[in-house]
Amino acid sequence: SANVYDGFVGYLPNPRTRIYLGQYNAPFTMENVTSSRWMDLMERALVVRTLATPYNKADGLLLWGETQNRSFEYQVGVFGGDGMNRMNIDNAFDGMSRFVIRPLATRSDALKRFHLGFGARVGGRDSRFARYNAPSLSTPGGYTFWSSAYNDALNGNARTDVLPAGLQAAAAVEFYLPFERWDVRGEAVYVHENRREVLDADRATTVR
C-alpha cells in the first residue's frame, strides 16, 4: 500500500525562479504551500484540507518566481487534476495559480513579510472517464462527517457513490500580518465543484 508522497525534480535557472516537475504541495492557499515543518498547529486548517486542496498534493509542472526585493511572488502551473498518485485519465487538466504582494518588502522589521495574496484553480472532469469517488470530508483524527459513498434507500439500499463531474473551480484570498512575537493571518476560500451520483455497480450511468 506504499504510495509516493513528494516526488519531483526542480531546476533553478536563476536565484529568483524555480521550476518543479512531479508531485508536490498544490500551489493553492497560503496554508497548503506552507511546509509542515513551519506550521503553527499540528494539522492544516480544516477548510483547506477538506475543501480547498483535499488531495494536498498535485502532479504537474510549476513555475515559481519572485521579484528581486520579494515584493511580488507568483506560482503558476498545469496539473493532472485527478489527485495524488493517480495519472490523468481524461485529457482534462487543472490550472492553478497563486499571487502574493508584499507592499512593505523594503522594511527591515517583521512587517516586511506582510502580504496580501489571491489564488485560483480551475479544471474539468470528463464523466466518461472520471469514475473515482470525490474526496470525502474528514477531521484530522479520521472522523468522516461527509462521505462520498452511502447506501441509497431510493435504490433498494444499493451502494451509491458521488463522483466529480464537469467544472471544478475554486478561488482564495489570503492575509498575513506578522509582528515580532505573534502573527495575524487568515484565508477565505470559495469552491464550486460539480458532482454526479452513480450506483457502485454501474459507474457509467448517472443516477443524479
C-alpha atoms as a printed R data frame, in Angstrom:
    type eleno elety resid chain resno       x      y       z
1   ATOM     1    CA   SER     A     1   0.000  0.000   0.000
2   ATOM     2    CA   ALA     A     2   3.011  2.290  -0.234
3   ATOM     3    CA   ASN     A     3   2.495  5.486  -2.248
4   ATOM     4    CA   VAL     A     4   4.583  8.447  -3.363
5   ATOM     5    CA   TYR     A     5   4.057 11.493  -1.140
6   ATOM     6    CA   ASP     A     6   6.557 14.006  -2.518
7   ATOM     7    CA   GLY     A     7   8.362 13.115  -5.730
8   ATOM     8    CA   PHE     A     8   9.628 15.840  -8.045
9   ATOM     9    CA   VAL     A     9  12.636 17.375  -9.731
10  ATOM    10    CA   GLY     A    10  13.449 21.060  -9.571
11  ATOM    11    CA   TYR     A    11  15.500 23.462 -11.642
12  ATOM    12    CA   LEU     A    12  16.691 26.963 -10.696
13  ATOM    13    CA   PRO     A    13  17.541 28.946 -13.850
14  ATOM    14    CA   ASN     A    14  18.297 31.903 -11.555
15  ATOM    15    CA   PRO     A    15  18.069 32.600  -7.786
16  ATOM    16    CA   ARG     A    16  14.560 34.072  -8.118
17  ATOM    17    CA   THR     A    17  12.952 31.425 -10.338
18  ATOM    18    CA   ARG     A    18  12.114 27.778  -9.676
19  ATOM    19    CA   ILE     A    19  10.644 25.134 -11.975
20  ATOM    20    CA   TYR     A    20   9.131 21.976 -10.477
21  ATOM    21    CA   LEU     A    21   8.016 18.804 -12.266
22  ATOM    22    CA   GLY     A    22   6.401 15.958 -10.350
23  ATOM    23    CA   GLN     A    23   4.155 15.636  -7.295
24  ATOM    24    CA   TYR     A    24   4.298 18.246  -4.525
25  ATOM    25    CA   ASN     A    25   2.102 20.595  -2.472
26  ATOM    26    CA   ALA     A    26  -0.561 22.123  -4.696
27  ATOM    27    CA   PRO     A    27   0.091 25.871  -5.199
28  ATOM    28    CA   PHE     A    28  -3.260 26.972  -3.832
29  ATOM    29    CA   THR     A    29  -3.834 28.775  -0.496
30  ATOM    30    CA   MET     A    30  -1.159 30.015   1.891
31  ATOM    31    CA   GLU     A    31  -1.767 27.118   4.286
32  ATOM    32    CA   ASN     A    32  -1.229 24.429   1.666
33  ATOM    33    CA   VAL     A    33   2.064 25.758   0.315
34  ATOM    34    CA   THR     A    34   3.495 26.132   3.833
35  ATOM    35    CA   SER     A    35   5.754 23.212   4.698
36  ATOM    36    CA   SER     A    36   4.559 21.090   7.629
37  ATOM    37    CA   ARG     A    37   7.875 21.952   9.302
38  ATOM    38    CA   TRP     A    38   6.815 25.582   9.694
39  ATOM    39    CA   MET     A    39   3.126 25.262  10.559
40  ATOM    40    CA   ASP     A    40   1.910 26.818  13.814
41  ATOM    41    CA   LEU     A    41  -0.507 23.973  14.573
42  ATOM    42    CA   MET     A    42  -0.210 20.211  14.178
43  ATOM    43    CA   GLU     A    43  -2.683 19.987  11.274
44  ATOM    44    CA   ARG     A    44  -3.635 22.162   8.348
45  ATOM    45    CA   ALA     A    45  -6.867 24.149   8.653
46  ATOM    46    CA   LEU     A    46  -9.972 22.035   8.090
47  ATOM    47    CA   VAL     A    47 -11.289 24.293   5.309
48  ATOM    48    CA   VAL     A    48  -8.005 23.995   3.411
49  ATOM    49    CA   ARG     A    49  -7.561 20.235   3.775
50  ATOM    50    CA   THR     A    50 -11.190 19.302   3.022
51  ATOM    51    CA   LEU     A    51 -12.385 21.914   0.505
52  ATOM    52    CA   ALA     A    52  -9.580 23.998  -0.946
53  ATOM    53    CA   THR     A    53  -6.980 21.251  -1.544
54  ATOM    54    CA   PRO     A    54  -8.435 17.922  -0.385
55  ATOM    55    CA   TYR     A    55  -5.593 15.973  -2.017
56  ATOM    56    CA   ASN     A    56  -2.901 18.302  -0.579
57  ATOM    57    CA   LYS     A    57  -0.528 17.248  -3.372
58  ATOM    58    CA   ALA     A    58  -0.756 17.805  -7.123
59  ATOM    59    CA   ASP     A    59   1.210 16.363 -10.017
60  ATOM    60    CA   GLY     A    60   2.311 18.635 -12.815
61  ATOM    61    CA   LEU     A    61   4.581 21.449 -13.961
62  ATOM    62    CA   LEU     A    62   5.015 24.609 -11.879
63  ATOM    63    CA   LEU     A    63   6.778 27.936 -12.422
64  ATOM    64    CA   TRP     A    64   7.533 29.734  -9.139
65  ATOM    65    CA   GLY     A    65   9.227 33.128  -9.075
66  ATOM    66    CA   GLU     A    66   9.606 36.442  -7.285
67  ATOM    67    CA   THR     A    67  10.998 39.921  -7.877
68  ATOM    68    CA   GLN     A    68  14.444 40.960  -6.653
69  ATOM    69    CA   ASN     A    69  13.140 42.645  -3.489
70  ATOM    70    CA   ARG     A    70  10.476 39.934  -2.937
71  ATOM    71    CA   SER     A    71   7.646 42.465  -3.205
72  ATOM    72    CA   PHE     A    72   5.807 40.204  -5.671
73  ATOM    73    CA   GLU     A    73   5.693 36.407  -5.834
74  ATOM    74    CA   TYR     A    74   3.881 34.137  -8.266
75  ATOM    75    CA   GLN     A    75   3.180 30.440  -8.722
76  ATOM    76    CA   VAL     A    76   1.582 29.245 -11.962
77  ATOM    77    CA   GLY     A    77   1.214 25.637 -13.041
78  ATOM    78    CA   VAL     A    78  -0.596 22.955 -15.034
79  ATOM    79    CA   PHE     A    79  -1.604 19.745 -13.250
80  ATOM    80    CA   GLY     A    80  -3.204 16.376 -13.921
81  ATOM    81    CA   GLY     A    81  -6.033 17.211 -11.550
82  ATOM    82    CA   ASP     A    82  -7.103 13.674 -10.649
83  ATOM    83    CA   GLY     A    83  -5.460 13.527  -7.230
84  ATOM    84    CA   MET     A    84  -2.388 12.058  -5.592
85  ATOM    85    CA   ASN     A    85  -0.795  9.059  -7.290
86  ATOM    86    CA   ARG     A    86  -3.490  8.949  -9.995
87  ATOM    87    CA   MET     A    87  -2.446  9.556 -13.588
88  ATOM    88    CA   ASN     A    88  -4.531 11.876 -15.748
89  ATOM    89    CA   ILE     A    89  -7.246  9.759 -17.332
90  ATOM    90    CA   ASP     A    90  -9.429 12.145 -19.321
91  ATOM    91    CA   ASN     A    91  -7.102 14.646 -21.074
92  ATOM    92    CA   ALA     A    92  -8.606 17.402 -18.902
93  ATOM    93    CA   PHE     A    93  -6.057 19.338 -16.872
94  ATOM    94    CA   ASP     A    94  -6.188 21.783 -13.970
95  ATOM    95    CA   GLY     A    95  -4.656 25.228 -13.939
96  ATOM    96    CA   MET     A    96  -3.555 26.642 -10.580
97  ATOM    97    CA   SER     A    97  -2.079 29.975  -9.642
98  ATOM    98    CA   ARG     A    98  -1.178 31.949  -6.545
99  ATOM    99    CA   PHE     A    99  -0.017 35.569  -6.408
100 ATOM   100    CA   VAL     A   100   1.407 37.388  -3.379
101 ATOM   101    CA   ILE     A   101   2.031 41.125  -2.944
102 ATOM   102    CA   ARG     A   102   4.302 42.419  -0.151
103 ATOM   103    CA   PRO     A   103   3.855 46.224  -0.078
104 ATOM   104    CA   LEU     A   104   6.271 46.645   2.855
105 ATOM   105    CA   ALA     A   105   9.078 44.491   1.489
106 ATOM   106    CA   THR     A   106  11.659 47.262   1.825
107 ATOM   107    CA   ARG     A   107  11.281 47.500   5.604
108 ATOM   108    CA   SER     A   108  13.846 45.909   7.911
109 ATOM   109    CA   ASP     A   109  11.482 44.635  10.644
110 ATOM   110    CA   ALA     A   110   8.992 41.755  10.673
111 ATOM   111    CA   LEU     A   111   6.409 43.806   8.772
112 ATOM   112    CA   LYS     A   112   8.447 43.345   5.600
113 ATOM   113    CA   ARG     A   113   6.753 39.936   5.341
114 ATOM   114    CA   PHE     A   114   3.237 41.396   5.449
115 ATOM   115    CA   HIS     A   115   1.383 40.203   2.377
116 ATOM   116    CA   LEU     A   116  -1.912 40.047   0.547
117 ATOM   117    CA   GLY     A   117  -2.483 37.144  -1.777
118 ATOM   118    CA   PHE     A   118  -5.015 35.518  -4.034
119 ATOM   119    CA   GLY     A   119  -5.168 32.277  -5.942
120 ATOM   120    CA   ALA     A   120  -7.353 30.181  -8.191
121 ATOM   121    CA   ARG     A   121  -7.684 26.680  -9.554
122 ATOM   122    CA   VAL     A   122  -9.908 25.551 -12.400
123 ATOM   123    CA   GLY     A   123 -10.308 22.341 -14.353
124 ATOM   124    CA   GLY     A   124 -12.807 19.784 -15.591
125 ATOM   125    CA   ARG     A   125 -13.633 16.100 -15.191
126 ATOM   126    CA   ASP     A   126 -14.959 14.096 -18.134
127 ATOM   127    CA   SER     A   127 -17.788 11.871 -16.885
128 ATOM   128    CA   ARG     A   128 -16.922  9.227 -19.463
129 ATOM   129    CA   PHE     A   129 -13.570  8.583 -17.781
130 ATOM   130    CA   ALA     A   130 -13.517 10.069 -14.277
131 ATOM   131    CA   ARG     A   131 -15.183  7.276 -12.301
132 ATOM   132    CA   TYR     A   132 -13.385  7.642  -8.992
133 ATOM   133    CA   ASN     A   133 -15.074  8.976  -5.860
134 ATOM   134    CA   ALA     A   134 -14.905 12.622  -4.904
135 ATOM   135    CA   PRO     A   135 -12.850 13.234  -1.739
136 ATOM   136    CA   SER     A   136 -14.727 12.554   1.491
137 ATOM   137    CA   LEU     A   137 -14.586 15.200   4.211
138 ATOM   138    CA   SER     A   138 -12.987 14.091   7.463
139 ATOM   139    CA   THR     A   139 -11.300 15.503  10.550
140 ATOM   140    CA   PRO     A   140  -7.548 15.082  11.169
141 ATOM   141    CA   GLY     A   141  -8.472 12.322  13.636
142 ATOM   142    CA   GLY     A   142 -10.154 10.328  10.883
143 ATOM   143    CA   TYR     A   143 -13.840 11.029  11.631
144 ATOM   144    CA   THR     A   144 -15.707 11.316   8.306
145 ATOM   145    CA   PHE     A   145 -18.504 13.885   8.527
146 ATOM   146    CA   TRP     A   146 -19.384 13.646   4.816
147 ATOM   147    CA   SER     A   147 -18.743 10.507   2.813
148 ATOM   148    CA   SER     A   148 -18.743 10.182  -0.972
149 ATOM   149    CA   ALA     A   149 -20.262  6.692  -0.659
150 ATOM   150    CA   TYR     A   150 -23.539  5.746   1.027
151 ATOM   151    CA   ASN     A   151 -26.415  3.264   0.857
152 ATOM   152    CA   ASP     A   152 -29.296  4.821  -1.105
153 ATOM   153    CA   ALA     A   153 -32.760  3.911   0.208
154 ATOM   154    CA   LEU     A   154 -34.334  5.180  -3.047
155 ATOM   155    CA   ASN     A   155 -32.460  2.465  -4.983
156 ATOM   156    CA   GLY     A   156 -33.033 -0.578  -2.813
157 ATOM   157    CA   ASN     A   157 -30.339  0.493  -0.319
158 ATOM   158    CA   ALA     A   158 -27.731 -0.024  -3.045
159 ATOM   159    CA   ARG     A   159 -24.300  1.463  -2.524
160 ATOM   160    CA   THR     A   160 -24.137  4.857  -4.228
161 ATOM   161    CA   ASP     A   161 -21.021  6.879  -4.985
162 ATOM   162    CA   VAL     A   162 -20.508 10.603  -5.502
163 ATOM   163    CA   LEU     A   163 -18.118 11.344  -8.384
164 ATOM   164    CA   PRO     A   164 -16.558 14.576  -9.670
165 ATOM   165    CA   ALA     A   165 -18.039 15.695 -12.994
166 ATOM   166    CA   GLY     A   166 -17.680 18.794 -15.123
167 ATOM   167    CA   LEU     A   167 -16.328 22.069 -13.799
168 ATOM   168    CA   GLN     A   168 -14.053 22.013 -10.740
169 ATOM   169    CA   ALA     A   169 -13.088 25.511  -9.617
170 ATOM   170    CA   ALA     A   170 -12.046 27.454  -6.543
171 ATOM   171    CA   ALA     A   171 -10.716 30.883  -5.601
172 ATOM   172    CA   ALA     A   172  -8.971 32.105  -2.457
173 ATOM   173    CA   VAL     A   173  -7.783 35.313  -0.844
174 ATOM   174    CA   GLU     A   174  -5.241 35.485   1.981
175 ATOM   175    CA   PHE     A   175  -3.949 37.970   4.537
176 ATOM   176    CA   TYR     A   176  -0.759 37.750   6.596
177 ATOM   177    CA   LEU     A   177   0.328 40.379   9.134
178 ATOM   178    CA   PRO     A   178   3.476 39.414  11.106
179 ATOM   179    CA   PHE     A   179   4.794 41.072  14.230
180 ATOM   180    CA   GLU     A   180   7.874 40.191  16.237
181 ATOM   181    CA   ARG     A   181   6.211 37.682  18.580
182 ATOM   182    CA   TRP     A   182   2.853 36.922  17.022
183 ATOM   183    CA   ASP     A   183   1.089 36.943  13.658
184 ATOM   184    CA   VAL     A   184  -2.380 37.600  12.313
185 ATOM   185    CA   ARG     A   185  -3.355 35.504   9.331
186 ATOM   186    CA   GLY     A   186  -6.493 34.413   7.564
187 ATOM   187    CA   GLU     A   187  -7.855 32.960   4.332
188 ATOM   188    CA   ALA     A   188 -11.228 32.812   2.599
189 ATOM   189    CA   VAL     A   189 -11.997 30.140   0.009
190 ATOM   190    CA   TYR     A   190 -14.844 29.855  -2.499
191 ATOM   191    CA   VAL     A   191 -15.332 26.424  -4.062
192 ATOM   192    CA   HIS     A   192 -17.616 25.437  -6.948
193 ATOM   193    CA   GLU     A   193 -17.340 21.769  -7.907
194 ATOM   194    CA   ASN     A   194 -19.881 19.715  -9.832
195 ATOM   195    CA   ARG     A   195 -20.753 16.166  -8.801
196 ATOM   196    CA   ARG     A   196 -22.800 13.255 -10.078
197 ATOM   197    CA   GLU     A   197 -24.138 10.176  -8.286
198 ATOM   198    CA   VAL     A   198 -23.864  6.631  -9.611
199 ATOM   199    CA   LEU     A   199 -24.588  3.143  -8.361
200 ATOM   200    CA   ASP     A   200 -21.402  1.405  -7.340
201 ATOM   201    CA   ALA     A   201 -22.214 -1.478  -9.703
202 ATOM   202    CA   ASP     A   202 -22.622  0.856 -12.712
203 ATOM   203    CA   ARG     A   203 -20.424  3.947 -12.557
204 ATOM   204    CA   ALA     A   204 -21.086  4.841 -16.195
205 ATOM   205    CA   THR     A   205 -24.789  5.664 -15.645
206 ATOM   206    CA   THR     A   206 -25.641  8.845 -13.772
207 ATOM   207    CA   VAL     A   207 -28.450  8.451 -11.240
208 ATOM   208    CA   ARG     A   208 -28.452 12.102 -10.120
